[in-house]
Coordinates of N, CA and C in Angstrom, one line a residue:
M1 N 28.2 -4.0 1.7 CA 27.2 -3.9 2.5 C 27.9 -3.3 3.8
D2 N 27.1 -2.6 4.4 CA 27.4 -2.4 6.0 C 27.1 -3.8 7.0
R3 N 28.1 -4.4 7.5 CA 28.4 -5.7 8.1 C 28.3 -5.5 9.6
H4 N 28.2 -4.1 9.9 CA 28.3 -4.0 11.6 C 27.2 -4.7 12.3
R5 N 27.1 -5.2 13.3 CA 25.9 -5.5 14.1 C 24.5 -4.5 14.2
D6 N 23.6 -4.9 14.0 CA 22.3 -4.1 14.4 C 21.2 -4.8 15.2
L7 N 22.0 -5.5 16.2 CA 20.9 -6.6 17.2 C 19.9 -6.0 17.8
A8 N 19.9 -5.1 17.9 CA 18.6 -3.6 18.7 C 17.6 -3.7 17.5
G9 N 18.0 -3.5 16.0 CA 17.2 -3.4 15.4 C 16.6 -5.1 15.0
W10 N 17.6 -6.3 14.7 CA 17.3 -7.4 14.4 C 16.6 -7.9 15.8
L11 N 16.4 -7.4 16.7 CA 15.3 -7.9 17.7 C 14.1 -7.6 18.0
V12 N 14.1 -6.0 17.7 CA 12.9 -5.0 17.6 C 12.2 -5.4 16.7
T13 N 12.6 -4.9 15.8 CA 11.5 -5.4 14.2 C 10.7 -6.4 14.2
P14 N 10.7 -7.6 14.5 CA 10.0 -9.0 14.7 C 8.9 -8.8 15.9
L15 N 9.6 -8.6 16.5 CA 8.8 -8.2 17.8 C 7.8 -7.1 17.7
F16 N 8.1 -5.9 17.2 CA 6.8 -4.7 17.1 C 6.5 -5.4 15.9
T17 N 6.8 -6.0 15.0 CA 5.4 -6.4 14.0 C 4.4 -7.6 14.6
L18 N 5.4 -8.4 15.5 CA 4.4 -9.4 16.2 C 3.5 -8.6 17.1
V19 N 3.5 -7.4 17.6 CA 2.3 -6.9 18.3 C 1.6 -5.8 17.2
A20 N 2.4 -5.5 16.8 CA 1.7 -4.3 15.8 C 0.4 -4.4 14.6
A21 N 1.0 -5.8 14.2 CA 0.4 -6.2 13.0 C -1.2 -6.6 13.6
P22 N -1.5 -7.6 14.6 CA -2.6 -8.2 14.7 C -3.4 -7.0 15.4
V23 N -2.7 -5.9 16.1 CA -3.5 -4.6 16.2 C -4.2 -4.2 15.6
L24 N -3.4 -3.4 14.1 CA -3.7 -2.5 13.4 C -5.0 -3.6 12.3
A25 N -4.6 -4.6 11.9 CA -5.4 -5.6 11.4 C -7.0 -5.8 12.2
C26 N -6.8 -5.9 13.8 CA -8.2 -5.6 14.4 C -8.7 -4.4 14.4
L27 N -7.7 -3.1 14.2 CA -8.4 -1.8 13.9 C -9.0 -1.8 12.9
V28 N -8.8 -2.2 11.8 CA -9.2 -2.2 10.4 C -10.2 -2.8 10.2
G29 N -10.6 -3.7 11.2 CA -11.9 -4.9 11.0 C -13.0 -4.5 11.9
V30 N -12.8 -3.5 13.0 CA -14.0 -2.9 13.4 C -13.9 -1.4 13.0
L31 N -12.9 -0.8 12.1 CA -13.9 -0.1 11.1 C -14.4 -0.2 10.1
G32 N -14.1 -1.3 9.9 CA -14.9 -2.0 8.8 C -16.5 -2.5 9.1
S33 N -16.3 -3.0 10.2 CA -17.5 -3.5 10.8 C -18.7 -2.4 11.5
L34 N -18.1 -0.9 11.2 CA -18.8 0.3 11.6 C -20.1 0.7 10.7
G35 N -19.5 -0.1 9.2 CA -20.3 0.8 8.8 C -21.7 -0.2 8.3
D36 N -22.3 0.2 7.0 CA -23.5 -1.1 6.9 C -23.2 -2.3 6.6
H37 N -22.7 -3.3 7.2 CA -22.9 -4.6 6.9 C -23.5 -5.6 7.4
N38 N -24.5 -5.5 7.2 CA -25.3 -6.7 7.6 C -25.2 -8.1 6.6
G39 N -25.8 -9.4 7.5 CA -25.3 -10.4 6.9 C -24.2 -10.5 6.7
P40 N -23.8 -12.1 5.9 CA -23.0 -12.7 5.8 C -21.3 -11.3 5.2
P41 N -20.4 -11.7 5.3 CA -18.9 -11.1 4.6 C -19.2 -11.5 3.3
A42 N -18.3 -9.7 2.9 CA -18.5 -10.2 1.1 C -17.9 -11.1 0.4
L43 N -16.9 -11.8 1.1 CA -16.1 -12.8 0.5 C -17.3 -14.1 0.3
C44 N -18.2 -14.3 1.2 CA -19.2 -15.3 1.1 C -19.9 -15.6 -0.1
K45 N -20.0 -14.8 -1.1 CA -21.5 -14.5 -2.0 C -21.5 -15.8 -2.8
E46 N -20.5 -16.4 -3.3 CA -20.4 -17.8 -4.1 C -20.7 -19.0 -3.3
A47 N -20.2 -18.7 -1.9 CA -19.9 -19.8 -1.5 C -21.6 -19.7 -0.5
I48 N -22.2 -18.9 -0.9 CA -23.6 -18.9 0.4 C -24.8 -19.8 -0.6
A49 N -24.8 -20.2 -1.5 CA -25.6 -21.2 -2.1 C -25.5 -22.4 -1.5
E50 N -24.4 -23.0 -1.2 CA -23.5 -24.3 -0.8 C -24.0 -24.3 0.9
N51 N -24.0 -22.8 1.4 CA -24.2 -23.1 2.9 C -22.5 -23.2 3.4
M52 N -21.4 -22.8 3.0 CA -20.0 -23.1 3.4 C -19.5 -21.3 3.6
C53 N -20.6 -20.5 3.6 CA -19.9 -19.2 4.6 C -18.5 -19.2 5.0
E54 N -18.7 -20.0 6.3 CA -17.7 -20.1 7.5 C -16.4 -21.1 6.9
E55 N -16.7 -22.0 6.4 CA -15.4 -22.2 5.9 C -14.7 -21.8 4.6
T56 N -15.1 -21.1 4.2 CA -14.6 -20.0 3.1 C -13.8 -19.0 4.2
S57 N -14.7 -18.3 5.1 CA -13.6 -17.2 5.7 C -13.0 -17.6 6.4
L58 N -12.9 -18.9 7.1 CA -11.8 -19.4 8.0 C -10.8 -20.1 6.8
G59 N -10.8 -20.4 5.8 CA -10.1 -20.0 4.8 C -9.4 -18.9 4.6
A60 N -10.1 -18.1 4.6 CA -9.3 -17.0 4.3 C -8.5 -16.5 5.3
V61 N -9.1 -16.6 6.1 CA -8.2 -16.1 7.6 C -7.0 -16.9 7.3
G62 N -7.0 -18.7 7.3 CA -5.7 -19.1 7.1 C -5.0 -18.9 6.7
V63 N -5.3 -18.3 5.5 CA -4.3 -18.0 4.3 C -2.9 -17.0 4.5
H64 N -4.1 -15.7 5.0 CA -3.4 -14.3 5.2 C -2.6 -14.4 6.6
V65 N -3.2 -15.8 8.0 CA -2.3 -16.0 8.6 C -1.1 -16.5 8.4
V66 N -1.2 -17.6 7.9 CA 0.1 -18.2 7.2 C 1.2 -17.7 6.4
I67 N 0.9 -17.0 5.5 CA 1.6 -15.9 4.9 C 2.5 -14.7 5.8
S68 N 1.8 -14.1 6.6 CA 1.9 -13.2 7.3 C 2.8 -13.7 8.7
G69 N 1.9 -14.8 8.5 CA 3.4 -15.8 10.1 C 4.8 -16.3 9.3
A70 N 4.6 -16.6 8.0 CA 5.8 -17.2 7.4 C 7.1 -15.6 6.6
M71 N 6.4 -14.4 6.6 CA 7.0 -13.5 6.1 C 7.7 -13.3 7.8
W72 N 6.9 -13.3 8.7 CA 7.6 -12.6 10.2 C 8.7 -13.9 10.5
L73 N 8.4 -15.1 10.2 CA 9.5 -15.8 10.4 C 10.6 -15.7 9.8
L74 N 10.7 -14.9 8.3 CA 12.0 -14.4 7.4 C 12.8 -13.6 8.1
L75 N 11.8 -12.8 9.3 CA 12.5 -11.7 9.5 C 13.5 -12.2 10.2
W76 N 13.1 -13.0 11.2 CA 14.5 -13.5 12.4 C 15.4 -14.6 11.1
V77 N 15.1 -15.0 10.0 CA 16.5 -15.2 9.3 C 17.1 -14.2 8.6
I78 N 17.0 -13.1 8.4 CA 17.6 -12.1 7.7 C 18.8 -11.9 9.0
P79 N 20.0 -11.8 8.4 CA 21.5 -11.3 9.6 C 21.2 -9.9 10.0
W80 N 21.8 -10.4 11.0 CA 21.5 -8.7 11.8 C 22.9 -7.8 11.6
W81 N 22.7 -8.0 10.3 CA 23.9 -6.3 9.6 C 22.9 -5.5 9.4
R82 N 23.7 -4.3 9.9 CA 23.2 -2.8 9.5 C 22.8 -2.5 8.3
G83 N 23.3 -3.4 7.2 CA 23.1 -2.9 5.7 C 21.5 -3.8 5.3
L84 N 21.3 -4.3 6.3 CA 19.8 -5.3 5.8 C 18.8 -4.7 6.4
R85 N 18.9 -4.0 7.3 CA 17.7 -3.0 8.1 C 16.3 -2.7 6.9
T86 N 17.0 -2.2 5.9 CA 16.1 -1.6 5.0 C 15.2 -3.2 4.9
V87 N 15.7 -3.9 4.2 CA 15.3 -5.2 4.0 C 14.2 -6.0 4.9
R88 N 14.5 -5.6 6.4 CA 14.3 -6.1 7.3 C 12.7 -5.3 7.9
V89 N 12.7 -3.8 7.5 CA 11.3 -3.1 7.8 C 10.7 -3.3 6.3
L90 N 11.2 -3.7 5.5 CA 9.9 -3.2 4.4 C 9.2 -5.1 4.5
L91 N 9.9 -5.9 4.7 CA 9.4 -7.4 5.1 C 8.7 -7.5 6.4
A92 N 8.9 -6.3 7.4 CA 7.7 -6.2 8.4 C 6.9 -5.6 7.7
V93 N 6.8 -4.8 7.2 CA 5.8 -3.8 6.7 C 5.0 -4.7 6.2
A94 N 5.2 -5.7 4.9 CA 4.8 -6.3 4.2 C 3.7 -7.5 4.9
A95 N 4.6 -8.1 6.0 CA 3.6 -9.1 6.6 C 2.7 -7.8 7.6
T96 N 2.7 -7.0 7.4 CA 1.1 -6.0 8.3 C 0.4 -6.1 7.2
V97 N 1.0 -5.7 6.1 CA 0.0 -5.6 5.1 C -1.1 -7.0 4.7
V98 N -0.6 -7.8 4.4 CA -1.2 -8.8 4.6 C -2.1 -9.2 5.8
L99 N -2.1 -9.6 6.7 CA -3.2 -9.0 7.7 C -3.9 -7.9 7.3
I100 N -3.7 -6.7 7.4 CA -4.1 -5.5 7.0 C -5.2 -6.2 6.0
L101 N -5.0 -6.8 5.0 CA -6.0 -7.2 3.9 C -6.9 -8.1 3.8
L102 N -6.7 -9.0 5.6 CA -7.9 -9.7 5.3 C -9.5 -9.0 5.7
P103 N -9.1 -8.2 6.7 CA -10.6 -7.5 7.2 C -10.9 -7.0 5.5
V104 N -10.0 -5.8 5.2 CA -10.3 -5.7 3.6 C -11.3 -6.5 2.5
R105 N -10.4 -7.6 2.9 CA -10.9 -8.6 1.9 C -12.5 -8.8 2.1
M106 N -12.5 -9.2 3.7 CA -13.8 -9.8 4.1 C -15.1 -9.0 3.5
F107 N -14.6 -7.0 3.9 CA -15.8 -6.3 3.6 C -15.5 -5.9 2.1
N108 N -14.4 -6.3 1.7 CA -14.5 -5.9 0.0 C -15.0 -4.4 -0.2
W109 N -14.0 -3.8 0.4 CA -13.8 -2.6 -0.1 C -12.9 -2.0 -1.0
S110 N -12.7 -2.8 -2.1 CA -11.9 -2.8 -3.2 C -12.6 -2.5 -4.1

């Protein structure tokens, strides 16, 4: 494993993820809202009978944000060795995908 310093990659990857992941998730959400989605989100189909749509939606948002945030914090824990650059990039992509899956889950595109 290459243990040369990669401080630029170690700094840029989490900072870029911190900016790009929410922007991409919002873009997917805006594109999803352009469709014909009147009424509550698809995530609330079971909770609509008990009038718990808001709690269900906020719970899903919280789960996605916490998982993505934990993955983002792991980016800082990975050492700054050049040999771990691929691991850092894959973890950053995974954290971004977790945030992008939130609007996909809300609009039930799957």
